[in-house]
Coordinates of C-alpha atoms in Angstrom, one line a residue:
Chain A
M22 CA 129.5 78.4 43.6
D23 CA 130.3 75.5 41.3
L24 CA 133.2 77.1 39.3
H25 CA 133.6 74.1 37.0
T26 CA 130.1 74.5 35.7
L27 CA 130.5 78.2 34.6
P28 CA 131.1 79.2 31.1
V29 CA 134.4 80.8 30.1
Y30 CA 133.1 84.4 29.9
R31 CA 131.7 84.2 33.4
L32 CA 135.0 82.8 34.8
S33 CA 136.7 85.6 33.0
E34 CA 134.4 88.3 34.6
L35 CA 134.9 86.8 38.0
M36 CA 138.6 86.9 37.7
A37 CA 138.7 90.4 36.3
R38 CA 136.6 91.5 39.3
K39 CA 139.1 89.6 41.5
E40 CA 136.2 87.6 43.1
V41 CA 138.0 84.3 42.4
S42 CA 141.5 83.4 41.4
S43 CA 142.6 81.2 38.5
E44 CA 144.0 78.9 41.1
E45 CA 140.6 78.4 42.7
I46 CA 139.0 77.9 39.3
T47 CA 141.8 75.4 38.3
R48 CA 141.4 73.5 41.5
A49 CA 137.6 73.3 41.0
H50 CA 138.2 71.7 37.6
L51 CA 140.8 69.3 38.9
E52 CA 138.4 68.2 41.7
C53 CA 135.8 67.7 39.0
I54 CA 138.3 65.5 37.1
N55 CA 139.1 63.5 40.2
R56 CA 135.4 63.1 40.9
T57 CA 134.1 62.2 37.5
E58 CA 137.0 60.8 35.4
D59 CA 136.4 57.2 36.4
R60 CA 133.0 57.4 34.8
V61 CA 133.7 59.9 32.0
K62 CA 137.1 58.8 30.8
A63 CA 137.5 62.0 28.9
M64 CA 141.2 62.5 29.5
V65 CA 144.3 60.5 28.7
T66 CA 146.8 62.8 30.4
V67 CA 146.1 65.3 33.3
T68 CA 148.8 67.9 34.0
A69 CA 147.5 68.9 37.5
E70 CA 150.8 70.4 38.9
A71 CA 151.7 72.3 35.8
A72 CA 148.1 73.6 35.6
L73 CA 148.3 74.9 39.2
D74 CA 151.7 76.5 38.5
Q75 CA 150.3 78.3 35.4
A76 CA 147.2 79.4 37.3
R77 CA 149.3 80.9 40.1
A78 CA 151.5 82.7 37.5
V79 CA 148.3 84.2 35.9
D80 CA 147.1 85.3 39.4
D81 CA 150.4 87.0 40.0
R82 CA 150.3 88.8 36.7
R83 CA 146.8 90.0 37.5
A84 CA 147.8 91.1 41.0
A85 CA 150.6 93.1 39.4
G86 CA 148.0 95.0 37.5
E87 CA 148.8 93.4 34.1
E88 CA 146.1 93.7 31.4
L89 CA 145.1 90.1 30.6
S90 CA 143.2 88.3 27.9
S91 CA 139.6 87.0 28.5
L92 CA 141.0 83.5 28.4
A93 CA 143.8 84.2 31.0
G94 CA 143.4 81.8 33.9
V95 CA 140.7 79.7 32.2
P96 CA 141.2 75.9 32.3
M97 CA 141.3 74.3 28.9
A98 CA 142.0 70.8 27.6
I99 CA 143.5 69.8 24.2
I100 CA 142.6 66.7 22.1
D101 CA 145.5 64.2 22.1
N102 CA 146.4 64.7 18.4
I103 CA 147.4 68.3 18.8
C104 CA 151.0 68.7 19.9
T105 CA 151.8 70.1 23.3
M106 CA 155.4 70.8 24.1
G107 CA 156.6 68.5 26.9
V108 CA 153.2 66.9 27.4
K109 CA 152.6 63.4 26.0
T110 CA 150.7 63.5 22.7
T111 CA 149.6 60.0 21.7
C112 CA 146.6 60.2 19.3
A113 CA 145.2 57.6 21.7
S114 CA 147.5 55.1 19.8
H115 CA 150.0 52.5 21.0
M116 CA 152.1 53.7 18.1
L117 CA 152.7 57.1 19.9
Y118 CA 152.4 55.8 23.5
N119 CA 155.5 57.7 24.7
F120 CA 155.7 60.6 22.2
I121 CA 156.5 63.9 23.9
P122 CA 156.4 66.7 21.3
P123 CA 159.4 69.1 21.3
Y124 CA 157.1 72.0 20.1
D125 CA 153.6 73.4 20.6
A126 CA 151.0 73.4 17.8
E127 CA 150.3 76.9 16.6
V128 CA 146.8 76.9 18.3
V129 CA 148.4 75.7 21.6
S130 CA 151.0 78.5 21.6
R131 CA 148.3 81.1 20.8
L132 CA 146.2 79.9 23.7
K133 CA 149.2 79.7 26.0
D134 CA 149.9 83.3 25.0
T135 CA 146.4 84.3 26.2
G136 CA 147.2 82.7 29.6
A137 CA 144.7 79.8 29.3
I138 CA 145.6 76.9 31.6
L139 CA 146.3 73.5 30.1
M140 CA 144.6 70.9 32.2
G141 CA 145.6 67.9 30.1
K142 CA 144.9 66.0 26.9
C143 CA 141.6 64.5 25.8
N144 CA 140.8 61.0 24.7
M145 CA 139.9 60.3 21.1
D146 CA 139.5 57.5 18.6
E147 CA 142.9 56.1 17.6
F148 CA 144.3 58.6 15.1
S149 CA 140.7 59.8 14.9
I150 CA 140.1 56.8 12.7
G151 CA 138.4 54.2 15.0
P152 CA 138.4 52.6 18.4
A153 CA 141.6 51.0 19.5
D154 CA 141.6 47.2 19.9
E155 CA 140.5 46.1 23.3
E156 CA 143.1 43.4 23.8
R157 CA 146.0 45.9 23.5
G158 CA 148.7 46.1 26.1
P159 CA 148.5 48.3 29.2
Q160 CA 150.5 51.0 27.5
A161 CA 147.7 51.5 25.0
P162 CA 145.3 54.2 26.1
A163 CA 141.7 53.1 26.0
S164 CA 140.5 55.3 23.2
R165 CA 137.1 56.9 23.4
S166 CA 135.9 59.2 20.7
D167 CA 134.0 61.7 22.8
G168 CA 136.8 62.8 25.1
G169 CA 136.9 66.5 24.3
A170 CA 133.1 67.0 24.3
A171 CA 132.7 64.9 27.4
A172 CA 135.4 66.9 29.2
V173 CA 133.5 70.1 28.5
A174 CA 130.1 68.6 29.4
A175 CA 131.4 67.2 32.6
G176 CA 133.2 70.4 33.7
E177 CA 136.7 69.0 33.5
A178 CA 137.7 71.9 31.4
A179 CA 135.9 75.2 30.5
F180 CA 136.7 74.7 26.9
V181 CA 138.5 72.1 24.7
L182 CA 140.2 72.2 21.3
G183 CA 139.3 69.2 19.2
A184 CA 139.8 68.2 15.6
D185 CA 137.3 67.4 12.9
T186 CA 138.1 65.3 9.8
E187 CA 134.8 63.4 9.4
G188 CA 132.4 65.2 11.8
S189 CA 133.8 63.7 15.0
L190 CA 134.0 67.0 16.8
R191 CA 130.4 68.0 15.9
Q192 CA 129.0 64.5 16.5
S193 CA 130.6 64.2 19.9
A194 CA 129.4 67.8 20.7
A195 CA 125.9 66.6 19.8
R196 CA 126.1 63.4 21.8
C197 CA 127.4 65.3 24.9
G198 CA 125.0 68.3 24.6
V199 CA 127.7 70.9 24.0
I200 CA 128.6 73.4 21.2
G201 CA 131.2 72.3 18.6
L202 CA 132.5 74.3 15.7
K203 CA 134.5 73.1 12.7
P204 CA 135.9 76.3 11.2
T205 CA 136.5 76.9 7.5
Y206 CA 139.4 74.9 6.2
G207 CA 142.2 77.5 6.3
R208 CA 140.7 79.6 9.1
V209 CA 142.8 77.9 11.9
S210 CA 146.4 76.8 11.5
R211 CA 146.9 73.0 11.5
Y212 CA 150.6 73.4 12.4
G213 CA 151.2 70.8 15.1
L214 CA 148.0 68.9 14.4
I215 CA 149.1 65.3 13.8
S216 CA 147.8 64.7 10.3
Y217 CA 145.1 62.1 9.5
A218 CA 143.6 63.4 6.2
S219 CA 145.2 66.7 5.5
S220 CA 142.7 68.1 3.0
L221 CA 139.8 67.4 5.5
D222 CA 141.4 68.0 9.0
Q223 CA 140.5 71.1 10.9
I224 CA 140.9 72.2 14.5
G225 CA 137.9 73.6 16.3
P226 CA 136.6 74.6 19.8
L227 CA 134.1 72.7 22.0
V228 CA 132.4 75.0 24.5
R229 CA 129.2 75.3 26.6
D230 CA 128.2 78.8 25.5
M231 CA 128.2 80.8 22.3
Q232 CA 130.0 83.7 24.0
D233 CA 132.8 81.3 24.8
L234 CA 133.0 80.2 21.2
A235 CA 133.7 83.8 20.1
L236 CA 136.4 84.2 22.7
V237 CA 138.2 81.0 21.7
L238 CA 137.9 81.7 18.0
N239 CA 139.4 85.2 18.6
A240 CA 142.4 83.5 20.0
I241 CA 143.0 80.7 17.5
C242 CA 141.9 82.0 14.0
G243 CA 144.2 83.6 11.5
H244 CA 147.1 83.2 9.1
D245 CA 150.2 81.1 10.1
A246 CA 153.3 81.0 7.9
R247 CA 153.9 77.4 9.1
D248 CA 150.7 76.1 7.6
S249 CA 150.6 77.1 3.9
T250 CA 146.8 76.4 3.9
A251 CA 146.1 78.8 6.8
A252 CA 144.7 81.6 4.8
A253 CA 145.6 85.3 5.0
V254 CA 141.9 86.2 5.3
K255 CA 140.9 89.0 7.7
V256 CA 139.7 87.7 11.0
P257 CA 136.8 89.7 12.5
D258 CA 136.2 90.2 16.3
Y259 CA 133.9 87.3 16.8
R260 CA 132.4 88.8 19.9
K261 CA 130.8 91.4 17.6
C262 CA 129.1 88.6 15.7
L263 CA 127.1 87.5 18.7
I264 CA 123.9 89.2 17.4
N265 CA 120.6 88.1 18.8
D266 CA 118.7 88.7 15.6
V267 CA 118.0 86.4 12.6
R268 CA 115.4 88.6 11.0
G269 CA 115.7 88.3 7.2
L270 CA 118.4 85.5 7.5
K271 CA 117.9 83.0 4.7
V272 CA 118.2 79.4 6.1
G273 CA 118.1 76.4 3.8
L274 CA 116.9 73.0 4.8
P275 CA 118.5 70.4 2.6
L276 CA 115.8 67.8 1.9
E277 CA 118.4 65.0 1.2
Y278 CA 119.8 65.4 4.7
L279 CA 116.4 65.1 6.3
A280 CA 115.7 62.0 4.2
H281 CA 119.0 60.5 5.4
V282 CA 118.1 60.4 9.1
E283 CA 115.5 58.9 11.4
P284 CA 112.1 60.6 11.3
Q285 CA 112.6 62.0 14.9
S286 CA 115.8 63.8 13.8
A287 CA 114.1 65.3 10.7
A288 CA 111.2 66.4 12.9
V289 CA 113.7 68.1 15.3
V290 CA 115.3 70.0 12.4
R291 CA 111.8 71.1 11.1
Q292 CA 110.9 72.1 14.7
A293 CA 114.1 74.2 14.9
A294 CA 113.4 75.8 11.5
D295 CA 109.9 76.7 12.7
R296 CA 111.4 78.4 15.8
L297 CA 113.9 80.3 13.7
A298 CA 111.1 81.4 11.4
E299 CA 109.1 82.7 14.4
L300 CA 112.3 84.7 15.2
G301 CA 112.2 86.2 11.7
A302 CA 114.4 83.9 9.6
I303 CA 113.3 82.9 6.2
C304 CA 113.5 79.1 6.1
R305 CA 113.1 77.2 2.8
E306 CA 113.7 73.7 1.6
V307 CA 116.6 73.2 -0.8
S308 CA 118.0 70.2 -2.7
M309 CA 121.5 68.9 -2.6
P310 CA 121.3 65.9 -4.9
H311 CA 124.8 64.6 -4.2
T312 CA 124.5 64.2 -0.4
A313 CA 124.4 60.4 -0.5
Y314 CA 127.7 60.3 -2.3
A315 CA 129.6 62.5 0.2
L316 CA 130.3 59.7 2.6
P317 CA 131.8 57.1 0.2
A318 CA 133.9 59.9 -1.4
H319 CA 135.1 61.0 2.0
Y320 CA 135.9 57.4 2.9
I321 CA 138.1 57.0 -0.1
I322 CA 139.9 60.4 0.2
S323 CA 140.5 60.1 3.9
A324 CA 141.8 56.6 3.5
A325 CA 144.2 57.7 0.7
E326 CA 145.5 60.6 2.7
A327 CA 145.8 58.5 5.9
S328 CA 147.8 55.8 4.2
S329 CA 150.2 58.5 3.1
N330 CA 150.3 60.5 6.3
L331 CA 150.6 57.4 8.6
A332 CA 153.6 56.1 6.5
R333 CA 155.8 58.3 8.8
Y334 CA 155.3 55.9 11.7
D335 CA 158.2 53.5 11.1
G336 CA 159.7 53.0 14.5
V337 CA 162.8 55.1 13.7
R338 CA 162.3 58.7 15.0
Y339 CA 159.6 58.4 17.6
G340 CA 156.9 56.1 19.0
F341 CA 156.6 52.4 19.3
R342 CA 159.2 50.0 17.8
V343 CA 159.6 46.3 17.5
D344 CA 163.2 45.3 17.0
D345 CA 164.1 43.1 14.1
E346 CA 167.4 42.3 12.4
D347 CA 166.0 43.4 9.1
V348 CA 165.0 47.0 8.6
Q349 CA 161.8 46.1 6.6
G350 CA 160.9 43.6 9.3
M351 CA 161.4 46.4 11.9
F352 CA 159.0 48.7 10.0
S353 CA 156.3 46.1 9.4
K354 CA 156.4 44.7 12.9
S355 CA 156.4 48.1 14.6
R356 CA 153.5 49.2 12.4
G357 CA 151.6 45.9 12.7
R358 CA 151.7 45.9 16.5
G359 CA 151.6 49.7 17.0
F360 CA 148.4 50.4 15.1
G361 CA 145.0 49.0 15.9
R362 CA 142.9 47.1 13.4
A363 CA 140.7 50.1 12.5
V364 CA 143.8 52.1 11.6
K365 CA 145.4 49.2 9.7
T366 CA 142.3 48.6 7.7
R367 CA 142.1 52.3 6.8
I368 CA 145.8 52.4 5.7
M369 CA 145.3 49.3 3.5
L370 CA 142.1 50.8 2.0
G371 CA 144.1 53.9 1.2
T372 CA 146.9 51.7 -0.4
Y373 CA 144.2 49.9 -2.4
V374 CA 142.5 53.0 -3.8
L375 CA 145.8 54.6 -4.7
S376 CA 147.2 51.5 -6.5
A377 CA 147.6 51.9 -10.2
A378 CA 144.8 49.4 -11.0
N379 CA 142.2 51.2 -8.8
Y380 CA 143.3 54.8 -8.9
D381 CA 140.8 56.0 -11.5
D382 CA 137.9 53.9 -10.3
Y383 CA 138.2 55.0 -6.7
Y384 CA 140.5 57.9 -5.9
V385 CA 139.8 60.0 -9.0
K386 CA 136.1 59.1 -8.8
A387 CA 136.1 60.3 -5.2
L388 CA 137.8 63.6 -6.2
K389 CA 135.2 64.2 -8.9
T390 CA 132.4 63.4 -6.5
R391 CA 134.0 66.0 -4.2
T392 CA 133.6 68.6 -6.9
L393 CA 129.9 67.7 -7.3
V394 CA 129.4 68.0 -3.5
Q395 CA 131.1 71.4 -3.5
Q396 CA 128.9 72.5 -6.4
D397 CA 125.8 71.5 -4.5
F398 CA 126.9 73.9 -1.7
E399 CA 127.8 76.7 -4.2
R400 CA 124.3 76.4 -5.7
V401 CA 122.4 76.6 -2.4
F402 CA 124.6 79.4 -1.0
E403 CA 123.5 81.6 -3.9
K404 CA 120.1 81.6 -2.2
C405 CA 120.8 80.9 1.4
D406 CA 123.0 82.4 4.1
C407 CA 123.3 79.2 6.0
L408 CA 122.0 75.6 6.0
L409 CA 120.3 73.8 8.9
A410 CA 120.6 70.0 9.2
P411 CA 120.9 67.4 11.8
T412 CA 124.3 66.7 13.4
G413 CA 125.5 63.1 12.7
S414 CA 122.5 60.9 12.5
G415 CA 120.7 63.4 14.7
I416 CA 119.5 61.3 17.7
A417 CA 122.6 60.2 19.7
C418 CA 122.5 56.6 18.9
C419 CA 123.5 53.7 21.2
D420 CA 126.2 52.6 18.8
P421 CA 128.2 55.8 18.1
A422 CA 130.8 53.7 16.2
A423 CA 128.3 53.1 13.4
D424 CA 130.1 54.5 10.4
L425 CA 127.1 55.7 8.5
S426 CA 126.2 58.2 11.2
A427 CA 128.8 60.5 9.7
T428 CA 126.7 61.0 6.5
C429 CA 125.4 64.4 7.5
D430 CA 128.7 65.8 8.6
V431 CA 131.4 64.8 6.1
A432 CA 130.1 67.0 3.3
A433 CA 131.3 70.1 5.3
N434 CA 134.7 68.6 5.4
L435 CA 134.8 67.7 1.7
A436 CA 133.8 71.3 0.9
G437 CA 135.9 72.9 3.6
L438 CA 132.9 74.8 5.0
P439 CA 132.4 76.0 8.5
S440 CA 129.9 74.0 10.5
L441 CA 128.4 74.5 13.9
S442 CA 126.7 71.9 16.1
L443 CA 124.4 73.2 18.7
P444 CA 122.6 71.2 21.4
F445 CA 118.9 71.0 20.6
G446 CA 117.9 69.4 23.9
L447 CA 116.8 65.9 24.8
V448 CA 114.7 63.7 22.6
D449 CA 113.6 60.4 24.1
G450 CA 116.2 61.0 26.9
L451 CA 119.2 61.5 24.5
P452 CA 120.9 64.7 23.5
V453 CA 120.3 65.9 19.9
G454 CA 122.4 68.2 17.8
L455 CA 121.5 70.8 15.2
Q456 CA 124.0 71.6 12.5
F457 CA 124.4 74.9 10.8
M458 CA 126.7 75.2 7.7
A459 CA 127.8 78.4 6.0
R460 CA 130.0 79.8 3.2
H461 CA 133.8 79.7 3.4
F462 CA 135.1 82.1 6.1
D463 CA 131.6 83.0 7.2
E464 CA 131.8 81.9 10.8
E465 CA 130.1 85.2 11.5
V466 CA 126.7 84.0 10.4
L467 CA 127.1 80.8 12.4
L468 CA 127.8 82.8 15.5
R469 CA 124.8 85.0 14.8
V470 CA 122.4 82.1 14.3
G471 CA 123.9 80.1 17.1
Y472 CA 123.7 83.0 19.6
T473 CA 120.1 83.8 18.6
W474 CA 119.2 80.1 19.0
Q475 CA 120.9 80.0 22.4
E476 CA 119.3 83.2 23.7
N477 CA 115.8 82.2 22.5
T478 CA 115.6 78.6 23.5
K479 CA 115.7 77.0 26.8
H480 CA 118.0 74.0 26.6
K481 CA 119.9 72.5 29.4
N482 CA 123.3 70.9 28.9
K483 CA 123.6 67.4 30.4
P484 CA 126.9 65.7 30.9
Chain B
M11 CA 134.0 43.4 -6.0
Q12 CA 135.5 41.1 -3.4
I13 CA 139.2 40.9 -2.4
S14 CA 140.8 37.8 -1.0
G15 CA 143.0 37.2 2.0
K16 CA 145.9 36.9 -0.5
D17 CA 145.1 40.4 -1.9
V18 CA 144.9 41.8 1.6
G19 CA 148.3 40.2 2.4
Q20 CA 149.7 42.0 -0.6
L21 CA 148.2 45.3 0.6
A22 CA 149.6 44.7 4.1
F23 CA 153.0 44.1 2.5
L24 CA 152.8 47.3 0.5
S25 CA 151.7 49.2 3.6
R26 CA 154.5 47.7 5.7
L27 CA 152.0 46.2 8.2
D28 CA 152.8 42.8 9.7
L29 CA 149.4 41.2 10.2
T30 CA 148.5 38.4 12.6
A31 CA 146.2 35.6 11.2
D32 CA 143.3 37.2 13.2
D33 CA 144.2 40.6 11.8
L34 CA 144.1 39.2 8.3
T35 CA 140.7 37.6 8.7
I36 CA 139.1 40.6 10.3
C37 CA 140.7 43.2 8.0
T38 CA 139.7 41.2 4.9
K39 CA 136.1 41.2 6.1
S40 CA 136.1 44.9 7.0
L41 CA 137.7 45.8 3.6
N42 CA 135.1 43.8 1.7
E43 CA 132.3 45.5 3.6
I44 CA 133.8 48.9 2.9
L45 CA 134.4 48.2 -0.8
G46 CA 130.9 46.8 -1.1
Y47 CA 129.6 50.1 0.3
L48 CA 131.8 52.2 -2.0
T49 CA 130.2 50.7 -5.1
V50 CA 127.4 53.2 -4.6
L51 CA 129.6 55.7 -6.4
E52 CA 129.4 53.7 -9.6
E53 CA 125.9 54.9 -10.3
L54 CA 127.2 58.5 -10.4
D55 CA 128.1 59.9 -13.8
T56 CA 131.3 61.9 -13.3
G57 CA 132.6 61.7 -16.9
A58 CA 133.0 65.5 -17.5
V59 CA 133.6 66.5 -13.9
K60 CA 136.9 67.9 -12.9
P61 CA 138.5 66.3 -9.8
A62 CA 138.7 68.6 -6.7
L63 CA 142.1 68.4 -5.2
H64 CA 141.5 71.3 -2.8
V65 CA 138.5 72.9 -1.2
R66 CA 139.5 76.4 -2.2
P67 CA 141.8 77.8 -4.9
I68 CA 145.2 77.7 -3.4
K69 CA 148.6 78.5 -4.8
N70 CA 152.2 77.8 -3.8
V71 CA 153.4 79.7 -0.8
L72 CA 157.0 80.8 -1.0
R73 CA 159.2 82.4 1.6
E74 CA 162.5 84.0 1.5
D75 CA 165.3 81.4 1.5
A76 CA 166.7 82.5 4.9
L77 CA 167.8 80.6 7.9
Q78 CA 165.0 80.0 10.5
P79 CA 165.4 78.8 14.0
G80 CA 164.8 75.0 14.3
L81 CA 164.8 72.4 16.9
E82 CA 168.1 71.4 18.6
R83 CA 169.5 68.0 17.7
E84 CA 168.9 66.6 21.2
Q85 CA 165.2 67.7 21.1
V86 CA 164.8 65.9 17.8
L87 CA 166.5 62.8 19.0
A88 CA 164.7 62.7 22.4
N89 CA 161.8 60.6 21.1
G90 CA 163.9 58.1 19.2
P91 CA 163.5 54.5 20.2
E92 CA 167.2 53.9 19.7
V93 CA 169.8 56.7 19.5
E94 CA 173.6 56.7 19.4
D95 CA 176.2 59.4 18.8
G96 CA 173.6 62.0 17.8
A97 CA 171.8 59.8 15.3
F98 CA 168.9 57.4 15.1
V99 CA 169.9 53.8 15.0
V100 CA 168.2 51.3 12.5
P101 CA 169.1 47.7 11.6
R102 CA 171.8 47.3 9.1
I103 CA 170.5 48.2 5.6
V104 CA 173.4 47.5 3.3

């Protein structure tokens, strides 16, 4: 039995029936890491010994007859911008090459409480912003944006927590043929998520099965006093939302999204809509006229917030430092060498759009555009329960760094809406993602439509 | 609108980023590409629209002003590049 290929819920059943131990499962995933990591490069840190210790501890608790969570003993990995106590957390940046957080992010402590096993930290773009410069020193991790999704697809971890500021979690899920959910802004605590753009950032799961998504959401969602935006909104039992029935569900197809992608991607979405209609959903075209303006507005807002958030890296309290006799020189040299060019460019863009001369033309303009994008959603959600669109630019393209591929995804961040990317299957040999968006805090409908899709379509995940 | 290498030098100064000559050339090119792309927003009439600062209506969250457990000093200092006598060390400021 290839334990590293099984979904979380199956591993959980096998452990509950004592057919396999967490230690065996953890070893199978570690062997997978050893076998595939050279090629996949999904992880920046692997905590093999600690993982095995945790697994044995879970096995002991189970042997002692303790009632355990469904995630107990299940191997997970965490993206490298979510703080893990005692385990290096670098944001795939030279700036944080040696940073060891003294605390766990709220999501990490919640998952540890369930008994999930931490296998290590996943690769990402530097600070989620862009690829690190290639000529950086040996200390700089080679950043790779799809780390979390690749780890799940390859069987290096049964599930991963990633972060989504501009669609990266959903796009990487689509490119790797796995499931990725960006929950509603405020559904999951961001305490311990290293900030990039605070009004857009959200933590979400990457999994291989909709049932796994429900189990992980049950563990991580809910209010947290340490994140004032983590809303005190009732959290349902997401397992109960796994309903294989979309009869009567109103699904909107935003025409502007379809016009924004290659014809093959639009065709895939229409094909998916036809399939959902056969299953009883009511699909209709809708218009969201401000779609094209979401990406430039997002670019301005994320740059502005990044320039402010990344001001904390000054070489004083943590991270990389270049010594200088002058304190300003120490700041500038540490930041100049510590950050890659993509990050420096984004910081300077943020400084530019926030400067007095440009504030109204760029930053305020972007905030007003954000209102218009939100109003587009409010209008369509009067008539629809969810929206169906391509993920990213739809067809996984050969140049995933192409900035414009985010067009279809950033609107959900601007409006704070939950958004689910599902694997559609292969088109021309490349994995394609379908994206479903819903109203604030209505992850339920996404689980319902995602589960129905999964149970009624035959798609195979390919690493 | 185009910005010059000199403008970018000023942005780098304000952002406390020491740029190499290569950085300056490449970042200036990238910034001009991005700013060129952002001009698409000019065609959008946003005169009467209110800016969105948040995605949902949010309000200040207050808590009782009571002592809460925090990190120990050693934990806080553990990641410091230079630490002495329980404090972070920086170059002389005054």
